[in-house]
Short mmCIF file of C-alpha atoms in Angstrom, two decimals:
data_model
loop_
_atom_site.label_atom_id
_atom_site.label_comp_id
_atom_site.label_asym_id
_atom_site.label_seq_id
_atom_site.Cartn_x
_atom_site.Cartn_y
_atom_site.Cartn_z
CA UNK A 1 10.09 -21.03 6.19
CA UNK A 2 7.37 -22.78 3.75
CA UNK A 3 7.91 -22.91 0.61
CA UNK A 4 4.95 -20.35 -1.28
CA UNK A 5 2.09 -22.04 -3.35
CA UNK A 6 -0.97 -21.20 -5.58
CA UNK A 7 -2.71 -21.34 -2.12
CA UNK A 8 -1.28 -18.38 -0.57
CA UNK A 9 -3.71 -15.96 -1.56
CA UNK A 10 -7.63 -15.95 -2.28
CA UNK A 11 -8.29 -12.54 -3.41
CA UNK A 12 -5.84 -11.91 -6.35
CA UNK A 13 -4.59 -13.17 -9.05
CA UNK A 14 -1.06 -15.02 -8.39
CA UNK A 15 0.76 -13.97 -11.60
CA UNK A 16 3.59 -11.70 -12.49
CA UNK A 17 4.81 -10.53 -15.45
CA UNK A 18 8.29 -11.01 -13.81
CA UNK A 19 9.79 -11.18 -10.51
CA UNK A 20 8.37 -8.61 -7.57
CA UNK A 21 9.77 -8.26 -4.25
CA UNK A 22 8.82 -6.85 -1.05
CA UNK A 23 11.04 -5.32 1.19
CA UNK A 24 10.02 -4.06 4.93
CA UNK A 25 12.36 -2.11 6.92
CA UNK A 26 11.44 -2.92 10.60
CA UNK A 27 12.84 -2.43 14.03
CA UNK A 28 11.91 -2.99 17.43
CA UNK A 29 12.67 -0.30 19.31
CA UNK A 30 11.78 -1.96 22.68
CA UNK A 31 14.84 -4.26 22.16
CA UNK A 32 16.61 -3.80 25.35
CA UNK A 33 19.79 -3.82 22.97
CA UNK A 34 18.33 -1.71 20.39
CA UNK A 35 17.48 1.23 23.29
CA UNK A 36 21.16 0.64 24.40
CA UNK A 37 22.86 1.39 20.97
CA UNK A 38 20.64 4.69 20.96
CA UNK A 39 21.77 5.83 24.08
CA UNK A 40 25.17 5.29 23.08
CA UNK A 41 25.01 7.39 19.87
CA UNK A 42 22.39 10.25 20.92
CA UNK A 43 22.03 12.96 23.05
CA UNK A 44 19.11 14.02 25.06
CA UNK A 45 18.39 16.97 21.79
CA UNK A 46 18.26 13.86 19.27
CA UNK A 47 16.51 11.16 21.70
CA UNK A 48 13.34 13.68 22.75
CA UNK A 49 13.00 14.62 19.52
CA UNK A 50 10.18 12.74 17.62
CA UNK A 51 11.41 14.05 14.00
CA UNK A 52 14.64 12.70 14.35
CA UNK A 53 14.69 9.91 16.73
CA UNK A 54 11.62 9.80 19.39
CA UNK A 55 10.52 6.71 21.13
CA UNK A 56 8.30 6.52 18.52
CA UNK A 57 10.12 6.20 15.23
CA UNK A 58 10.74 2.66 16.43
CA UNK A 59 8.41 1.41 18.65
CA UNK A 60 6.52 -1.96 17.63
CA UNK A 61 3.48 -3.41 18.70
CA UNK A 62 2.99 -5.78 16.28
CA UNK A 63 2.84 -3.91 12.74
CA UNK A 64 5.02 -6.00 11.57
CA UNK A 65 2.97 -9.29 11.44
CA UNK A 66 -0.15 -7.25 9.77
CA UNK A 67 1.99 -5.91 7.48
CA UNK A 68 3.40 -9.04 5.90
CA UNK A 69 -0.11 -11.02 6.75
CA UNK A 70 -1.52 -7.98 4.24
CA UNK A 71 1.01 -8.95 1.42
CA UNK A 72 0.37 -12.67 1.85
CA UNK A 73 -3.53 -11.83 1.73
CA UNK A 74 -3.18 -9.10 -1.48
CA UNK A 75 -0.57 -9.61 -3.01
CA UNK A 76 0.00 -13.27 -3.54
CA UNK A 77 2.30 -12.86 -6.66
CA UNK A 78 4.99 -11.20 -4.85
CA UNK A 79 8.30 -13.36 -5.53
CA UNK A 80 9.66 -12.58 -1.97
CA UNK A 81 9.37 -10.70 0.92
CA UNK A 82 12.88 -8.95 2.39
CA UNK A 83 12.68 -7.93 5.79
CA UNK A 84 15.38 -5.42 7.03
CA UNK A 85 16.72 -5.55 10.55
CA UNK A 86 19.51 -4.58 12.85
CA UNK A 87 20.77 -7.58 14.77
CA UNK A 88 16.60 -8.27 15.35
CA UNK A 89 14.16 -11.48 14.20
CA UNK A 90 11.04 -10.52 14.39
CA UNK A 91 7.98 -13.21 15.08
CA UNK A 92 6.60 -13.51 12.10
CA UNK A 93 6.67 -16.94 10.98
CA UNK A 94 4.86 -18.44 13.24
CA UNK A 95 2.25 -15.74 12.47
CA UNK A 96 2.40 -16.56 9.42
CA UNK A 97 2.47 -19.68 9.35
CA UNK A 98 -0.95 -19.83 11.55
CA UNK A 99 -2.69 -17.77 9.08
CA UNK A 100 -1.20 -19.25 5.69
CA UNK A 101 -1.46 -23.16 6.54
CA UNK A 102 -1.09 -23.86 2.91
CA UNK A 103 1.75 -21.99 2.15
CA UNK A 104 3.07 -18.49 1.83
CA UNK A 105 5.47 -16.32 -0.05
CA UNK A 106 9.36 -16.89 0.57
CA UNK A 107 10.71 -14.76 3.46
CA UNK A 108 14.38 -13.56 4.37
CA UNK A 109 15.70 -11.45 7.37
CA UNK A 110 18.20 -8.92 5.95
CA UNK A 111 20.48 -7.30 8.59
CA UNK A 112 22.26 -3.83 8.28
CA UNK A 113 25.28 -5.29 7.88
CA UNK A 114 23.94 -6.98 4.60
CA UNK A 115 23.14 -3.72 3.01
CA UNK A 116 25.88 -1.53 4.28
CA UNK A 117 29.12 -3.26 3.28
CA UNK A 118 31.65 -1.36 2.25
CA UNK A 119 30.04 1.52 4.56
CA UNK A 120 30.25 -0.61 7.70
CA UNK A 121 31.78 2.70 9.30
CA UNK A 122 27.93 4.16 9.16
CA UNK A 123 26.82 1.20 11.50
CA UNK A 124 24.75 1.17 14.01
CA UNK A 125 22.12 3.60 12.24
CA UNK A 126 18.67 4.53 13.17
CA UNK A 127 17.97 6.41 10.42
CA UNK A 128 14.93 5.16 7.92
CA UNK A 129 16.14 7.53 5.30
CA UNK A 130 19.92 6.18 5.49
CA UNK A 131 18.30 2.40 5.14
CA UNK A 132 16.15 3.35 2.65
CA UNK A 133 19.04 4.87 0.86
CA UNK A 134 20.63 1.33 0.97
CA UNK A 135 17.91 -1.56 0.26
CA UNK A 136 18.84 -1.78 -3.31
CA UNK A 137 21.86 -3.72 -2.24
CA UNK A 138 20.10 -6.24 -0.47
CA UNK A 139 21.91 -9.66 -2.34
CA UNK A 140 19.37 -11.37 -4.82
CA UNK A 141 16.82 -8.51 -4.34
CA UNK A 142 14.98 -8.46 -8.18
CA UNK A 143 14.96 -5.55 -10.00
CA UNK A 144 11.32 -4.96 -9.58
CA UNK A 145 10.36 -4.33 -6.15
CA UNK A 146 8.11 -2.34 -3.55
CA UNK A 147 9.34 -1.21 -0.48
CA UNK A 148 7.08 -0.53 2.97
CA UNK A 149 7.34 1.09 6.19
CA UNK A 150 5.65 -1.66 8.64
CA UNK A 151 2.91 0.57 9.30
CA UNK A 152 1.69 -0.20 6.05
CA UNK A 153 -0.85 -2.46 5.20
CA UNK A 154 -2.37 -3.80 1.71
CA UNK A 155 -5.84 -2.76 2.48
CA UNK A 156 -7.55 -4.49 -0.76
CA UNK A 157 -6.68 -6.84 -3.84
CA UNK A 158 -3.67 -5.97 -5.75
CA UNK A 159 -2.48 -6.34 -9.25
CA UNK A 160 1.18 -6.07 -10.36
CA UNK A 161 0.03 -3.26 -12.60
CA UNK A 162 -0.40 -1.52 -9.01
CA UNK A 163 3.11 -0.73 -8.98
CA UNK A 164 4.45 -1.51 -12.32
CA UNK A 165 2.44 -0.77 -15.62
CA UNK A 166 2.60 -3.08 -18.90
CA UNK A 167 3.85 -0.50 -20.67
CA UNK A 168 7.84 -0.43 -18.18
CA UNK A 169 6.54 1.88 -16.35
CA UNK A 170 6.73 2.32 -12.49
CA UNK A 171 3.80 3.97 -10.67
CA UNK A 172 4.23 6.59 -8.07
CA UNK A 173 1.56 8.01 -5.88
CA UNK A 174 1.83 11.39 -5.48
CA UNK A 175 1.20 14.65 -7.66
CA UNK A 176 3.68 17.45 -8.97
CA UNK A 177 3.92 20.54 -6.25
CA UNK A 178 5.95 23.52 -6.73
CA UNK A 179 9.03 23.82 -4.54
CA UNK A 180 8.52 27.91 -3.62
CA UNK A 181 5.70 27.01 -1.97
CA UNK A 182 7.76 24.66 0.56
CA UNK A 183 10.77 27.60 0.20
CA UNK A 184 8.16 30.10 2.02
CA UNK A 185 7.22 27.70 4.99
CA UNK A 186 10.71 26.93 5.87
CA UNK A 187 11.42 29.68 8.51
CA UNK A 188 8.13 28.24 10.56
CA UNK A 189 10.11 24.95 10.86
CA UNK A 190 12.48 26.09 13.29
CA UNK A 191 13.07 24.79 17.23
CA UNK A 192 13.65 26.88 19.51
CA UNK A 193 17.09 25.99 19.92
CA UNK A 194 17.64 26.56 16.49
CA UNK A 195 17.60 23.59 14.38
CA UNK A 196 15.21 23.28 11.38
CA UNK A 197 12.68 20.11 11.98
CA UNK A 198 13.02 17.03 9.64
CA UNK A 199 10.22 16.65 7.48
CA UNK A 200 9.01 14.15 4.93
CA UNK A 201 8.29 17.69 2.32
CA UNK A 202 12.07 19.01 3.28
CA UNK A 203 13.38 15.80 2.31
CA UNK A 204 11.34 15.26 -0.86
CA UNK A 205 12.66 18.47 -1.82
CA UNK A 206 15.89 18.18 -1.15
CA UNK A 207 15.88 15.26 -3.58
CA UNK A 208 14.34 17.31 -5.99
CA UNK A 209 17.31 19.93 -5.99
CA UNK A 210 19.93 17.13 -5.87
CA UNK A 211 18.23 15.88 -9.36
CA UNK A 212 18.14 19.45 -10.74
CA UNK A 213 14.45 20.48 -9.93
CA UNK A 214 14.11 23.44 -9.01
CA UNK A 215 10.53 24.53 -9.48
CA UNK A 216 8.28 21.45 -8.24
CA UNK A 217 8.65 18.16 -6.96
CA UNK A 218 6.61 14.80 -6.54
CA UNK A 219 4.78 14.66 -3.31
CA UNK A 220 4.49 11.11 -2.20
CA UNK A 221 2.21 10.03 0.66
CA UNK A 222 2.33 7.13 2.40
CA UNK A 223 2.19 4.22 0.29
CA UNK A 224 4.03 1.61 -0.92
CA UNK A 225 6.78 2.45 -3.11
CA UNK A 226 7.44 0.28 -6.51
CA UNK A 227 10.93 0.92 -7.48
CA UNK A 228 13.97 -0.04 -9.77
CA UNK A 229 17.18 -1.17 -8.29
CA UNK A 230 18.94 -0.81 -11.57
CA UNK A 231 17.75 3.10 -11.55
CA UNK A 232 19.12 3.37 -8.00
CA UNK A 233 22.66 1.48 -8.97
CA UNK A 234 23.21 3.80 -11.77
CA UNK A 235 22.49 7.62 -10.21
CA UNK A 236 24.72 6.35 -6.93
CA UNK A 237 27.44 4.75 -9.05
CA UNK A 238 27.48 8.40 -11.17
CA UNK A 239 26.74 9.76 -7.49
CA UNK A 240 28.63 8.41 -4.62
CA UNK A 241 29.25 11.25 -2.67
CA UNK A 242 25.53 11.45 -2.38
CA UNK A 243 24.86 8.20 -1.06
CA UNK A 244 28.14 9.04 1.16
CA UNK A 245 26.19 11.84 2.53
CA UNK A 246 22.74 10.74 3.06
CA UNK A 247 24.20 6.91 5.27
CA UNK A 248 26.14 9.25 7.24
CA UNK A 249 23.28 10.54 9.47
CA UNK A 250 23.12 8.00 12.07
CA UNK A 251 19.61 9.73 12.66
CA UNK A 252 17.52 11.62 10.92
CA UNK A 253 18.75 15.16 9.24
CA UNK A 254 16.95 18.19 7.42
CA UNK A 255 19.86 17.52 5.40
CA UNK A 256 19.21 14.42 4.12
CA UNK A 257 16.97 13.51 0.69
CA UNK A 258 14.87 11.14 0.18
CA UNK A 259 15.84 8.20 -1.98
CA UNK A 260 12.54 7.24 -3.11
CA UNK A 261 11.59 10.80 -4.32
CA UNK A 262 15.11 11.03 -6.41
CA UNK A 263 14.68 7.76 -8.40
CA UNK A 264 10.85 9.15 -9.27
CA UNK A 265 12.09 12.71 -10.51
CA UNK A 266 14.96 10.62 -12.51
CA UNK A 267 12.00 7.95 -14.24
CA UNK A 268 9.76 10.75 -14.73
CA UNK A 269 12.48 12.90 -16.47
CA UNK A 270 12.86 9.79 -18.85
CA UNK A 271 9.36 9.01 -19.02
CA UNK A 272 9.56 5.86 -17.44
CA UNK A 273 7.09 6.80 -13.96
CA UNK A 274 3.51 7.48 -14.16
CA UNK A 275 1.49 9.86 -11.54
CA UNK A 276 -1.25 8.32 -10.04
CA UNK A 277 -3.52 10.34 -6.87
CA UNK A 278 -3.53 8.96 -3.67
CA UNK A 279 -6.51 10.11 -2.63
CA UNK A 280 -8.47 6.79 -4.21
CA UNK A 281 -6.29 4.72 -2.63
CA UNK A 282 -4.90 5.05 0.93
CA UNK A 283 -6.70 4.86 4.14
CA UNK A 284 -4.71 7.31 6.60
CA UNK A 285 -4.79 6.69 10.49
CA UNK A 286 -2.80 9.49 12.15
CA UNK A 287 -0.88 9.25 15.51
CA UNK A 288 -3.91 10.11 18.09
CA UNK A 289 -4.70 8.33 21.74
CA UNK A 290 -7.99 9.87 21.22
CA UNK A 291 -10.19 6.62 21.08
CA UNK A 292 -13.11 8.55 19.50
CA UNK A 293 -11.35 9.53 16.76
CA UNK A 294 -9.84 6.18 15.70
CA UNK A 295 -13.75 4.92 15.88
CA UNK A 296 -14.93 7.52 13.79
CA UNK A 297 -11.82 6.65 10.85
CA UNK A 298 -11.94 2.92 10.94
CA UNK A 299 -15.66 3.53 10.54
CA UNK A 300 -15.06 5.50 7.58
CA UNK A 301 -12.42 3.08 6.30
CA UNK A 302 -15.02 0.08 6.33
CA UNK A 303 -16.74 2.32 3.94
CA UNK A 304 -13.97 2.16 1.13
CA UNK A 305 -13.42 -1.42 1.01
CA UNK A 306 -11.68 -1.06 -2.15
CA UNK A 307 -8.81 1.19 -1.01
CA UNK A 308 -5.87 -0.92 -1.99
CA UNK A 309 -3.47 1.10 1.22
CA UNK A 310 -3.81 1.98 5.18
CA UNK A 311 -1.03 3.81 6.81
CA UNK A 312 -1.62 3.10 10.78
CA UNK A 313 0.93 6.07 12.00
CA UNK A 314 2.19 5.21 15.44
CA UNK A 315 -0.02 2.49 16.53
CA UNK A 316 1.81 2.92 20.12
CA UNK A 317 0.32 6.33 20.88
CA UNK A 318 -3.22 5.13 20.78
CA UNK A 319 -4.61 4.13 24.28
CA UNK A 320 -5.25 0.74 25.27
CA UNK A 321 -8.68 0.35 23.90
CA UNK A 322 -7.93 2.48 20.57
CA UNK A 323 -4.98 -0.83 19.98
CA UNK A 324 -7.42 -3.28 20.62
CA UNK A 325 -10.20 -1.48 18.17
CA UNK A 326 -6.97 -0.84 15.54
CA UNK A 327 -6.06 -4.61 15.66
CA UNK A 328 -9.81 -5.64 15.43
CA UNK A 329 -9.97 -3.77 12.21
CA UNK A 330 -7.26 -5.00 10.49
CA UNK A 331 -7.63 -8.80 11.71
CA UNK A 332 -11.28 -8.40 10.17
CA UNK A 333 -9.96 -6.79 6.91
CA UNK A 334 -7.15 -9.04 6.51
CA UNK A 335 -9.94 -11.98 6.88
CA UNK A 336 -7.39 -13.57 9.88
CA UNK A 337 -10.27 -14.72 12.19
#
């Protein structure tokens, strides 16, 4: 792929204090040979179940591209961009390449196998909490980096002081929430046939009582995530039962923590992670087909041009028209006409 240059980006300023990566965990979930390996390792409960492993959690329509196009765009001093696959390429570089004639930042595919040796006995997985659990391990990654869900998008310019401050520390979005709050909503969380429903609060505070919290907990939203590697190599070397536990899900458990959420409670405890609210910041599409209402919220986010975020949740499950409107959107707020 071509080499990066001072070109890359327009918007932003191009330096870092030191190295930042990006890493994007991505499937494609249409993969004839992705669908396969599911079927293989899930029953009907796990496979209809859109908390754990619906159609989904890993279908792609393209996410991918505008989530990489985003970081090229706003975020021109990234060092490198790590995308995480199982057995999969996806077609970005020729995206890329269209859009970023004059160069673009470094790009590497990273397969599961990369990240999960030694623990090759937890492969095939389809579990986004087990990978994120493991993307620290990805060879050369820097110690500084910020890890996305392809649905996420750098809506607006971005400084490194985004996600890291001058000061060492790392920034979180979120706000403190007390865990008895979450304790007394548990028992609504139930299926029918019994088994408790796997949210992104259960798993936050999960993490929270693995670190020794047991009265509140960071909520995150959906944002990027700036995190240390070195902070993630030191609780699972003093830890490795933990990590033991939380790759062996091939899909998503209420028993699993989130990784994310445990290295933010472990900086904040040292005073190394600073809150800052999300609220200012992220642009938040929900799953709908309703056309009407995705008019109505990329309306209103045309109106916050400075939001540096947008989450696009389950682009898949809008209608026709509502992907065509979505794509419009971001092609115009990406400047990729």
């Amino acid at each position: 792929m071509k080499k990066a240059s001072a070109a890359r980006g327009n918007t932003t300023s191009n330096f870092a204090p030191f190295p930042i990566d990006a890493v994007i965990t991505w499937v494609d979930g249409n993969d004839p040979r992705h669908m396969a390996k599911r079927l293989k390792y899930g029953n009907d409960d796990i496979l209809h179940a859109d908390d754990v492993a619906g159609s989904t959690r890993y279908a792609s329509v393209g996410e991918i591209l505008y989530c990489v196009a985003s970081l090229n765009r706003y975020a021109p001093w990234l060092n490198k961009i790590y995308i995480v696959t199982d057995e999969q390429t996806p077609p970005v570089a020729p995206f890329i390449e269209k859009h970023f004639p004059d160069g673009h930042i470094p790009m590497e595919i990273v397969d599961h196998k990369s990240i999960f040796r030694g623990y090759e006995e937890n492969l095939p997985t389809f579990n986004s909490i087990s990978i994120e659990s493991m993307t620290w391990r990805i060879p050369g990654l820097s110690e500084h980096y910020i890890e996305f869900n392809d649905d996420l998008i750098l809506a607006a310019p971005t400084t490194p002081e985004d996600f890291f401050t001058s000061d060492g520390k790392v920034v979180c979005y979120g706000k403190k929430e007390n865990i008895l709050l979450v304790w007394l909503t548990r028992l609504l969380k139930y299926r029918p046939n019994g088994n408790k429903k796997v949210t992104f609060k259960e798993t936050m505070v999960n993490a929270a009582l693995h670190t020794g919290e047991y009265l509140s907990y960071i909520k995150m939203h959906h944002t990027p995530k700036a995190l240390l590697k070195s902070v993630y190599e030191k609780y699972f070397t003093e830890h490795p039962q933990l990590l033991r536990h939380n790759i062996s899900y091939r899909f998503r458990s209420h028993k699993q923590f989130n990784p994310q959420e445990t290295q933010y409670l472990t900086l904040a405890r040292e005073g190394r992670c600073t809150l800052r609210k999300v609220s200012a910041n992220l642009l938040y599409l929900k799953a709908k087909h309703d056309t009407k209402y995705i008019q109505n919220k990329l309306r209103g986010f045309s109106a916050k041009p400075m939001f540096k975020f947008a989450c696009f949740n389950s682009i898949d499950q809008a209608s026709d028209e509502g992907q065509r409107i979505i794509t419009e959107w971001i092609y115009k707020r990406l400047h990729l006409n």
